[in-house]
PDB file of C-alpha atoms in Angstrom:
ATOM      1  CA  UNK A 156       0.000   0.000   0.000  1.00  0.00           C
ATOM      2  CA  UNK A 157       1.620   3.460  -1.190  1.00  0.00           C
ATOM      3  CA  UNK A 158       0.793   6.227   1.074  1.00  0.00           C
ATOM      4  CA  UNK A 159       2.234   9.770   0.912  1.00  0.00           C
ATOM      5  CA  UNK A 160       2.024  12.568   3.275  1.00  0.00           C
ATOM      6  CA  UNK A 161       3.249  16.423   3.146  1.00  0.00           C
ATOM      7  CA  UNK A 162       4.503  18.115   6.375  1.00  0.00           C
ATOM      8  CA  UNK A 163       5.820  21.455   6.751  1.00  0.00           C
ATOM      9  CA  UNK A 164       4.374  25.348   7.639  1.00  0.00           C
ATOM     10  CA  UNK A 165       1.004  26.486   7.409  1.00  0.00           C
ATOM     11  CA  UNK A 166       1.941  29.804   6.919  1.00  0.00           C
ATOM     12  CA  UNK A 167       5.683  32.099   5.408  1.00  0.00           C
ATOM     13  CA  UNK A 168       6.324  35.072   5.439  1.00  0.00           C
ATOM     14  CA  UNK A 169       7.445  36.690   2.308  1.00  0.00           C
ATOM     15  CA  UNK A 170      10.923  36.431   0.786  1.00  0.00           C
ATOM     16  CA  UNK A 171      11.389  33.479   3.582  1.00  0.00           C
ATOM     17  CA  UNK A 172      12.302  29.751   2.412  1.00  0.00           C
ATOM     18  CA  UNK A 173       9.399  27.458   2.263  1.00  0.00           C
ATOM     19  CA  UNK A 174      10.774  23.852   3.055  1.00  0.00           C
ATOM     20  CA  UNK A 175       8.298  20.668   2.594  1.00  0.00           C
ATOM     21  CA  UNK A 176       9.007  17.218   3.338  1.00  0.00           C
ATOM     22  CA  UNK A 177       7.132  14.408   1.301  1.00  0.00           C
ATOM     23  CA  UNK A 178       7.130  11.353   3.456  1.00  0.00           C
ATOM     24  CA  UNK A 179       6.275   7.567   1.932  1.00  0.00           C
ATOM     25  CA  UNK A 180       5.701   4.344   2.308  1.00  0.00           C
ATOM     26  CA  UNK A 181       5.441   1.201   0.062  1.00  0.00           C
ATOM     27  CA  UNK A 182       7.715   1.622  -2.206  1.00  0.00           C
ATOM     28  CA  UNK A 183      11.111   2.803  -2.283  1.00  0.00           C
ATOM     29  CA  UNK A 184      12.851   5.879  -4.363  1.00  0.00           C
ATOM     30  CA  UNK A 185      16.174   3.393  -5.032  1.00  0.00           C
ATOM     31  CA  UNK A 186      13.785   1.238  -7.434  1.00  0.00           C
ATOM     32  CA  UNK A 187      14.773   2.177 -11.158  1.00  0.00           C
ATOM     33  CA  UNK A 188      12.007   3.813 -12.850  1.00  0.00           C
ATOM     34  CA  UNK A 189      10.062   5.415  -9.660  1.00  0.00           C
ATOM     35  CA  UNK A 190       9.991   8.686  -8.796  1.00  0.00           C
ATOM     36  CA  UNK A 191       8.296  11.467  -6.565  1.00  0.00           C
ATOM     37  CA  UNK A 192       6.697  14.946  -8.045  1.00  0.00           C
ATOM     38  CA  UNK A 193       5.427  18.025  -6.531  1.00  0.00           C
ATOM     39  CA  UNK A 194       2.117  19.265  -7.907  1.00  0.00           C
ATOM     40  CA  UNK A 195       0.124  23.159  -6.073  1.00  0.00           C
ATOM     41  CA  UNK A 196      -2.945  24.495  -6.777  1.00  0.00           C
ATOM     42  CA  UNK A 197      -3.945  27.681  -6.000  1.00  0.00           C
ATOM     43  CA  UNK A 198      -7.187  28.183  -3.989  1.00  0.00           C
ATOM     44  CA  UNK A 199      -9.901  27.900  -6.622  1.00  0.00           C
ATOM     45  CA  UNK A 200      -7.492  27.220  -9.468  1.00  0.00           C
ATOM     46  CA  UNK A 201      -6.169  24.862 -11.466  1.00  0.00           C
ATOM     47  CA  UNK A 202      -3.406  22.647 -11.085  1.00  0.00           C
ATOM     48  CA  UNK A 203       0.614  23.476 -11.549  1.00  0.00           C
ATOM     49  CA  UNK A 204       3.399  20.973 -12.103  1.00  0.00           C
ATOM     50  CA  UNK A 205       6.359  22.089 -10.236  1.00  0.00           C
ATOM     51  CA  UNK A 206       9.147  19.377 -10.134  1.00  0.00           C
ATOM     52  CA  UNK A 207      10.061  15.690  -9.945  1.00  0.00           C
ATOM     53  CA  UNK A 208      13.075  13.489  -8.595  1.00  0.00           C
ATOM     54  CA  UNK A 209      13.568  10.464 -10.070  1.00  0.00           C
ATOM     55  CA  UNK A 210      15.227   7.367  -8.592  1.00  0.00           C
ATOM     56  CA  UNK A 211      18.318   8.604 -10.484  1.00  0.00           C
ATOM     57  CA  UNK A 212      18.439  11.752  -8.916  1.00  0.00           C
ATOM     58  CA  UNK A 213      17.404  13.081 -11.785  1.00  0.00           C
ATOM     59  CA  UNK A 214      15.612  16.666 -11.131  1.00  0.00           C
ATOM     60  CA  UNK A 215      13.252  18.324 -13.466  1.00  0.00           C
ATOM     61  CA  UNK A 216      11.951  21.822 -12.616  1.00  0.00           C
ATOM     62  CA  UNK A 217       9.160  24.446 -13.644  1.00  0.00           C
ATOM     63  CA  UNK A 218      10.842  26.638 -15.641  1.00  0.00           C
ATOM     64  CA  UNK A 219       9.440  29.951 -14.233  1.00  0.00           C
ATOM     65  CA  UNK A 220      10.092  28.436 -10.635  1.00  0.00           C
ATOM     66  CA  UNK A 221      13.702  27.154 -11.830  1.00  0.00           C
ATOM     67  CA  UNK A 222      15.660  29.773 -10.021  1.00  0.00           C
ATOM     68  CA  UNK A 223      13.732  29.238  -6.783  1.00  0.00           C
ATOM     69  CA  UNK A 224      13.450  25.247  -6.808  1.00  0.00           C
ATOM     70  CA  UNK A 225      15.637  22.573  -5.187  1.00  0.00           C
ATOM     71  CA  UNK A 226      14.159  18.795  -4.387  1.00  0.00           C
ATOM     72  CA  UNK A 227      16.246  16.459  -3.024  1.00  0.00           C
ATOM     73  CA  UNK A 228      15.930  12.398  -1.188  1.00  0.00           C
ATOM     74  CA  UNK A 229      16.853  10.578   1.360  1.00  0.00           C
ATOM     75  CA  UNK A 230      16.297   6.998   0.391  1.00  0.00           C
ATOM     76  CA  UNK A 231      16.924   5.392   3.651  1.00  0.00           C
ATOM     77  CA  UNK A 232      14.649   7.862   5.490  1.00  0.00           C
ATOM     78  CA  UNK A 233      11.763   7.459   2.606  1.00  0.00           C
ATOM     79  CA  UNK A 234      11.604  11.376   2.324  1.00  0.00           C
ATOM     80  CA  UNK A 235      11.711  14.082  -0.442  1.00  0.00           C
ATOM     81  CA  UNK A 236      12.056  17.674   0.381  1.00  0.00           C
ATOM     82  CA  UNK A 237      11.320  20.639  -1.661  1.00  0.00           C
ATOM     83  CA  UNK A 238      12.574  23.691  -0.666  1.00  0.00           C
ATOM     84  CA  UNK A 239      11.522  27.122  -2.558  1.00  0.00           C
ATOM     85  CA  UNK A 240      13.080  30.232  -1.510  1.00  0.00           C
ATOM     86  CA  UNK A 241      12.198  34.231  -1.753  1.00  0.00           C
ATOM     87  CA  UNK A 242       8.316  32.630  -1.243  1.00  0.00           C
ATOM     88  CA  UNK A 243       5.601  35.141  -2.476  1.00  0.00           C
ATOM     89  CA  UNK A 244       2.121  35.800  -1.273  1.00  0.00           C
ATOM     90  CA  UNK A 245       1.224  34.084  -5.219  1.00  0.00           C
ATOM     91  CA  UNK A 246       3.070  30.764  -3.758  1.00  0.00           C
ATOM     92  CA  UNK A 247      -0.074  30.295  -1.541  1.00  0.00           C
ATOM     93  CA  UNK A 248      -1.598  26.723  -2.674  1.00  0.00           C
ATOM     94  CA  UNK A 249      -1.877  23.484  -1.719  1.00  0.00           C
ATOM     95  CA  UNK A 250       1.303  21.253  -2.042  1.00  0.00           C
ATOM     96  CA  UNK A 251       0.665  18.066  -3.327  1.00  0.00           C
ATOM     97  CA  UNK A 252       3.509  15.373  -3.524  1.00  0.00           C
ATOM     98  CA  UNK A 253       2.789  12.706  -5.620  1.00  0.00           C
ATOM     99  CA  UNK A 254       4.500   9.056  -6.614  1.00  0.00           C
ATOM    100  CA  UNK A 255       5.300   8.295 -10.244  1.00  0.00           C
ATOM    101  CA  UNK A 256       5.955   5.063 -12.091  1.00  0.00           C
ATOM    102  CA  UNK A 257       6.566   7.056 -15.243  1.00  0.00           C
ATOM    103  CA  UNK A 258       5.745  11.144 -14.909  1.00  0.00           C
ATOM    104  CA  UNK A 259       2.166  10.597 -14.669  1.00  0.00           C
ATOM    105  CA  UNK A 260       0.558  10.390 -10.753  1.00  0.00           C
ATOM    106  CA  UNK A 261      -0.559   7.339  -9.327  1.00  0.00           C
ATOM    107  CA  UNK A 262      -0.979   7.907  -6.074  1.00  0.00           C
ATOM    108  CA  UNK A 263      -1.255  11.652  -3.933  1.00  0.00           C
ATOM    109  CA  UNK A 264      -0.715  12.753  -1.138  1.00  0.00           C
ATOM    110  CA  UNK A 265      -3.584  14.880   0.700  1.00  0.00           C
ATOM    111  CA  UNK A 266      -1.673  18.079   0.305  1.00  0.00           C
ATOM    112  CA  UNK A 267      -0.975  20.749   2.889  1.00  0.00           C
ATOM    113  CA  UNK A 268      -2.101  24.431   2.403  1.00  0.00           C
ATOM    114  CA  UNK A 269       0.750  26.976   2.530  1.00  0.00           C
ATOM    115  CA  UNK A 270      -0.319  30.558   3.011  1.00  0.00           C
ATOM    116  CA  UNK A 271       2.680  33.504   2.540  1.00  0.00           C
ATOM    117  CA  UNK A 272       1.267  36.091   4.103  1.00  0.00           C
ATOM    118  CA  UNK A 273       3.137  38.907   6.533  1.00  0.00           C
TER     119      UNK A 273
ATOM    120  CA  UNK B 517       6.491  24.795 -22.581  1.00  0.00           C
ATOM    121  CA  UNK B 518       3.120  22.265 -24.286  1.00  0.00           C
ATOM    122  CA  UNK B 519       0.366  24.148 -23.564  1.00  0.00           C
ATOM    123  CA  UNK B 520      -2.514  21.836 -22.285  1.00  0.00           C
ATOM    124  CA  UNK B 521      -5.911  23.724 -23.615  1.00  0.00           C
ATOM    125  CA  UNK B 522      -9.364  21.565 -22.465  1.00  0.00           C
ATOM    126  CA  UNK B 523     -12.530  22.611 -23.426  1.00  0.00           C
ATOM    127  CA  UNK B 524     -15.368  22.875 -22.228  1.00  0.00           C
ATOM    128  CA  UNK B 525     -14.633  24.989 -19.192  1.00  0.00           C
ATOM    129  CA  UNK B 526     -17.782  23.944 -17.684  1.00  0.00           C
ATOM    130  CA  UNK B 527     -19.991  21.035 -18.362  1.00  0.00           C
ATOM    131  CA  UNK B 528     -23.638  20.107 -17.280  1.00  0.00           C
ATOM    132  CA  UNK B 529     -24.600  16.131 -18.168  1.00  0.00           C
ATOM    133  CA  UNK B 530     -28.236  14.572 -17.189  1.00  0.00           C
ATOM    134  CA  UNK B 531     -27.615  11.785 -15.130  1.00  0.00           C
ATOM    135  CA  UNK B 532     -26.820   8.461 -17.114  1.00  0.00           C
ATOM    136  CA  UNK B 533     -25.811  10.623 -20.241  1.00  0.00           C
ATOM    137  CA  UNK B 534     -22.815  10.444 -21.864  1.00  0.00           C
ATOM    138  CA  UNK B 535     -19.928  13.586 -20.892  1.00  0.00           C
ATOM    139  CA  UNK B 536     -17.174  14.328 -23.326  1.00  0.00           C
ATOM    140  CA  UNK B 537     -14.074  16.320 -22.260  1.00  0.00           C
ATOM    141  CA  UNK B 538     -11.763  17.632 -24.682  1.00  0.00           C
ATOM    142  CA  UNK B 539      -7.743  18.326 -24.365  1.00  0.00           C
ATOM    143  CA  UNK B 540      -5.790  19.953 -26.868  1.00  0.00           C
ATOM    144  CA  UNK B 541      -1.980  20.174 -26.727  1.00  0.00           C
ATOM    145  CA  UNK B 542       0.074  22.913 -28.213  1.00  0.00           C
ATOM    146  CA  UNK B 543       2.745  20.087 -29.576  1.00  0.00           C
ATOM    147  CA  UNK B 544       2.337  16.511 -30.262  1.00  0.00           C
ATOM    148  CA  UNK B 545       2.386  14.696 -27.171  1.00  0.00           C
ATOM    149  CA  UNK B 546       3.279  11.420 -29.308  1.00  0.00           C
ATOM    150  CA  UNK B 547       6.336   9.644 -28.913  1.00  0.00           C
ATOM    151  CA  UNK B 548       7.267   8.450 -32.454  1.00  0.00           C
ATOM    152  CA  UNK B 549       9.676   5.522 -31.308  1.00  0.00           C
ATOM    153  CA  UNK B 550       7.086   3.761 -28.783  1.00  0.00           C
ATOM    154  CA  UNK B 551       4.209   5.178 -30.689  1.00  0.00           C
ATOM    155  CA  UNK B 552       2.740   5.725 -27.221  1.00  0.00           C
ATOM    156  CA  UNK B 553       0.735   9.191 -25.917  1.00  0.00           C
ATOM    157  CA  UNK B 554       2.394  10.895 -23.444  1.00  0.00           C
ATOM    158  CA  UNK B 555      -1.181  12.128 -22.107  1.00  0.00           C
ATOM    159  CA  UNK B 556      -3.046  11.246 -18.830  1.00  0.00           C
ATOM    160  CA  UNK B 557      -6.625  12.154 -17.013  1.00  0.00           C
ATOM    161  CA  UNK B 558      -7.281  12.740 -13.205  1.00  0.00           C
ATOM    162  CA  UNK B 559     -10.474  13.562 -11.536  1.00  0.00           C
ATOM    163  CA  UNK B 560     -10.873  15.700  -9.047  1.00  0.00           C
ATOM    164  CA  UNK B 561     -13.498  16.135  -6.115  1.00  0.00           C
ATOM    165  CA  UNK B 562     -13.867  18.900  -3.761  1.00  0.00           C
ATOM    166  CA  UNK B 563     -11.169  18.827  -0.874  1.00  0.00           C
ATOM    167  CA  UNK B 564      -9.433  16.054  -2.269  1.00  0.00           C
ATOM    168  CA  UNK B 565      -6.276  15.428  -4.000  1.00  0.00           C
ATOM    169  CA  UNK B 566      -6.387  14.272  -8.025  1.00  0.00           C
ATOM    170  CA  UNK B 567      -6.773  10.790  -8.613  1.00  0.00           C
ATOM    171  CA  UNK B 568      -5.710   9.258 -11.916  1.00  0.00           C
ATOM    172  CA  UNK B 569      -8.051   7.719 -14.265  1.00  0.00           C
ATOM    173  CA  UNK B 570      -6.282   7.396 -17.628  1.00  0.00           C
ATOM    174  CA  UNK B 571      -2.461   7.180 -18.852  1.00  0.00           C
ATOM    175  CA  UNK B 572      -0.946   6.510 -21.961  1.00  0.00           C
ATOM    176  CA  UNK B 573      -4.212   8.027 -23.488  1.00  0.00           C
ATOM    177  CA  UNK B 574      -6.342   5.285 -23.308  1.00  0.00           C
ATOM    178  CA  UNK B 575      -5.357   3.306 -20.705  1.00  0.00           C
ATOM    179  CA  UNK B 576      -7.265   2.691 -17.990  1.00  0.00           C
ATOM    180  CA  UNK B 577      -6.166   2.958 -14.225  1.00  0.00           C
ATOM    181  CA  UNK B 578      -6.664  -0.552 -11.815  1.00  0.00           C
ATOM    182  CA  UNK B 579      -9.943   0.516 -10.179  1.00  0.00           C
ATOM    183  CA  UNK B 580     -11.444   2.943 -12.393  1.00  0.00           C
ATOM    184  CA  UNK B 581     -15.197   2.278 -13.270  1.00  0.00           C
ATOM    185  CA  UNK B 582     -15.244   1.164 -17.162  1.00  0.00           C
ATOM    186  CA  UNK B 583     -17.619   3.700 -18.163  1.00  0.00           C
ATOM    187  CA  UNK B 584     -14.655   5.940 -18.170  1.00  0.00           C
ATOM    188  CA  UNK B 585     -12.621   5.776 -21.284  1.00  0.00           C
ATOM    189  CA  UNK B 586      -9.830   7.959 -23.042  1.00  0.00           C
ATOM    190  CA  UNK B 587      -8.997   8.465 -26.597  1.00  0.00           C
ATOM    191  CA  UNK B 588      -7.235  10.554 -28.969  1.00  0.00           C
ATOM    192  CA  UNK B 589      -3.844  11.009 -30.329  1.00  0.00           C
ATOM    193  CA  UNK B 590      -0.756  13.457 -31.166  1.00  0.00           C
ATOM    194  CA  UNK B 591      -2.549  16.589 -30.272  1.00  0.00           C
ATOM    195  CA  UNK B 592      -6.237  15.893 -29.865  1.00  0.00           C
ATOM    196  CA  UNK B 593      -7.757  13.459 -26.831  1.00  0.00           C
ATOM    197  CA  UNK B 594     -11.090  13.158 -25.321  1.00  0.00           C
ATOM    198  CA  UNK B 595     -12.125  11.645 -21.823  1.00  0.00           C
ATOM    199  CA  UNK B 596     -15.376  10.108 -21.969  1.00  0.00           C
ATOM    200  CA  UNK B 597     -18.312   9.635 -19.219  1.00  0.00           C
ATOM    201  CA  UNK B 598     -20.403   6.893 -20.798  1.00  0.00           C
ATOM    202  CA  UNK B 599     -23.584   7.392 -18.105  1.00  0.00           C
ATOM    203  CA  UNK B 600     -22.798   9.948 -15.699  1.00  0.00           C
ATOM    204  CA  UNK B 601     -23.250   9.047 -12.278  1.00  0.00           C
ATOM    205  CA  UNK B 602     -23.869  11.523  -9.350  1.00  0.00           C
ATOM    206  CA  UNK B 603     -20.476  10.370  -7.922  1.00  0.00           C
ATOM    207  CA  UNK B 604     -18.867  11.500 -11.174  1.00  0.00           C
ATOM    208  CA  UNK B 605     -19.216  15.381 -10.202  1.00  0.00           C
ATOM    209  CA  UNK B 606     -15.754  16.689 -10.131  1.00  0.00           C
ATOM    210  CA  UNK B 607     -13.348  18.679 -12.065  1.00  0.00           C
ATOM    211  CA  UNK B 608     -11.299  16.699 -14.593  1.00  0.00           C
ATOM    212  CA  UNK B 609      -7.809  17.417 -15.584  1.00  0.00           C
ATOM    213  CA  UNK B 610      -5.357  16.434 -18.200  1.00  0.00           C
ATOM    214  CA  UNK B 611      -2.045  16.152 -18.240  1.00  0.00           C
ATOM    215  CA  UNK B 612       0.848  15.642 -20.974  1.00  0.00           C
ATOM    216  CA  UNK B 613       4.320  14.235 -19.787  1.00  0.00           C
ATOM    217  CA  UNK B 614       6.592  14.044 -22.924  1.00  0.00           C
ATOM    218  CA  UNK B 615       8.618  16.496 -21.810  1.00  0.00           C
ATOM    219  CA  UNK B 616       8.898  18.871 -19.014  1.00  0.00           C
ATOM    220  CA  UNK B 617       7.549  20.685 -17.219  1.00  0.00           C
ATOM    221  CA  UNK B 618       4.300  18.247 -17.721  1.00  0.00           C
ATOM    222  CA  UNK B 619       1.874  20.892 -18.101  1.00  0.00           C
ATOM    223  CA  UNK B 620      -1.887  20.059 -16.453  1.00  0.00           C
ATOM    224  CA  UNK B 621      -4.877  21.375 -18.229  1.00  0.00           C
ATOM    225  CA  UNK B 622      -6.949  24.503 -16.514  1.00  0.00           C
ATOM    226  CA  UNK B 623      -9.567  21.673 -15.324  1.00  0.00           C
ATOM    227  CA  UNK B 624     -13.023  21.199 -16.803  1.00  0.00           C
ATOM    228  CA  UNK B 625     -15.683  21.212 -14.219  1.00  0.00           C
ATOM    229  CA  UNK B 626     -18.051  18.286 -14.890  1.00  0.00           C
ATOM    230  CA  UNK B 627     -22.113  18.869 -12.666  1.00  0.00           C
ATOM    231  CA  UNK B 628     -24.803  17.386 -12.856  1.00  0.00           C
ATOM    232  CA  UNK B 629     -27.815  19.104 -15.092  1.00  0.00           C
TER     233      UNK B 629
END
């Protein structure tokens, strides 16, 4: 059974660091072909792709959040963390992380609402 | 960047009638060497995360109710509702992931009429 689950701040301030930590279970990131994405959606909006780590350490990033992005692993701890720096009051949405056999989603987790606000 | 286009923004379906969903991609989302497309669907419901109903197109994801069905190919795809159910009330999204970032759709919002 795959389970993910988001954990981090509620609420930033802006220009502070927003740091997220996907946590799993049931599978494992050291398995060729996995990987783990990060997926936010503005209140009311649609969704936005925003990065993936493959079990190759292989990063992709949003383009237009490129400059801000880094997602990492720790296999043995069954964790990926996103960090995203200089956060903005449009950064508010919920942060989904999200396992992937190959790019598309399989299983999400239930998100966690981050609000930058001062 | 493919831009992921659905239409109709908005769609109203009598219950047990059939719901069509339409996603257009700026660039072929076929992969000429597998001949596969690089295009999935995920549903929606209030307060919960996306859950995937169709990848590769067509293909249907372990658990999801037959009457759902994908189709379509290089830059054109459909998702289909054969009979609407009540349950089906959500807001439906695709997704392409030939190459990144894999751009979502803006959602089409699927009620009841």
């Amino acid at each position: 059974q795959i389970t993910l689950k988001e954990s981090g701040p509620t609420l930033v301030k802006p220009t502070q660091t927003l740091t997220l930590t996907c946590t799993f279970s049931g599978f494992s990131l050291s398995t060729s072909g996995l990987g783990v994405g990060w997926i936010r959606q503005p209140p009311g909006k649609a969704l936005e792709w925003v990065a993936l780590i493959n079990w190759n350490d292989d990063n992709f990033y949003s383009p237009s959040l490129k400059s801000r992005l880094t997602v990492t692993k720790d296999t043995s701890k069954n964790q990926v963390v996103l960090t995203m720096t200089n956060m903005d009051p449009v950064d508010t949405a919920t942060y989904y992380c999200a396992h992937t056999p190959f790019r598309y989603f399989t299983y999400w987790g239930q998100g966690t609402l981050v609000t930058v606000s001062s | 960047d493919i831009v992921m286009t659905q239409s109709p923004d908005s769609l109203a379906v009598s219950l047990g009638e059939r719901a069509t969903i339409n996603c257009k991609s700026s660039q072929s989302v076929l992969y000429s060497s597998n001949n596969m497309n690089y295009l999935a669907w995920y549903q929606q419901k209030p307060g919960q995360p996306p859950k995937l109903l169709i990848y590769w197109a067509s293909t249907r994801e372990s658990g999801v109710p037959d009457r759902f069905s994908g189709s379509g190919s290089g830059t054109d795809f459909t998702l289909t509702v054969s009979s609407l159910q009540a349950e089906d009330v959500a807001i439906y999204y695709c997704q392409q992931y030939l190459s990144s970032p894999h751009t979502f759709g803006q959602g089409t919002k699927l009620e009841i009429k």
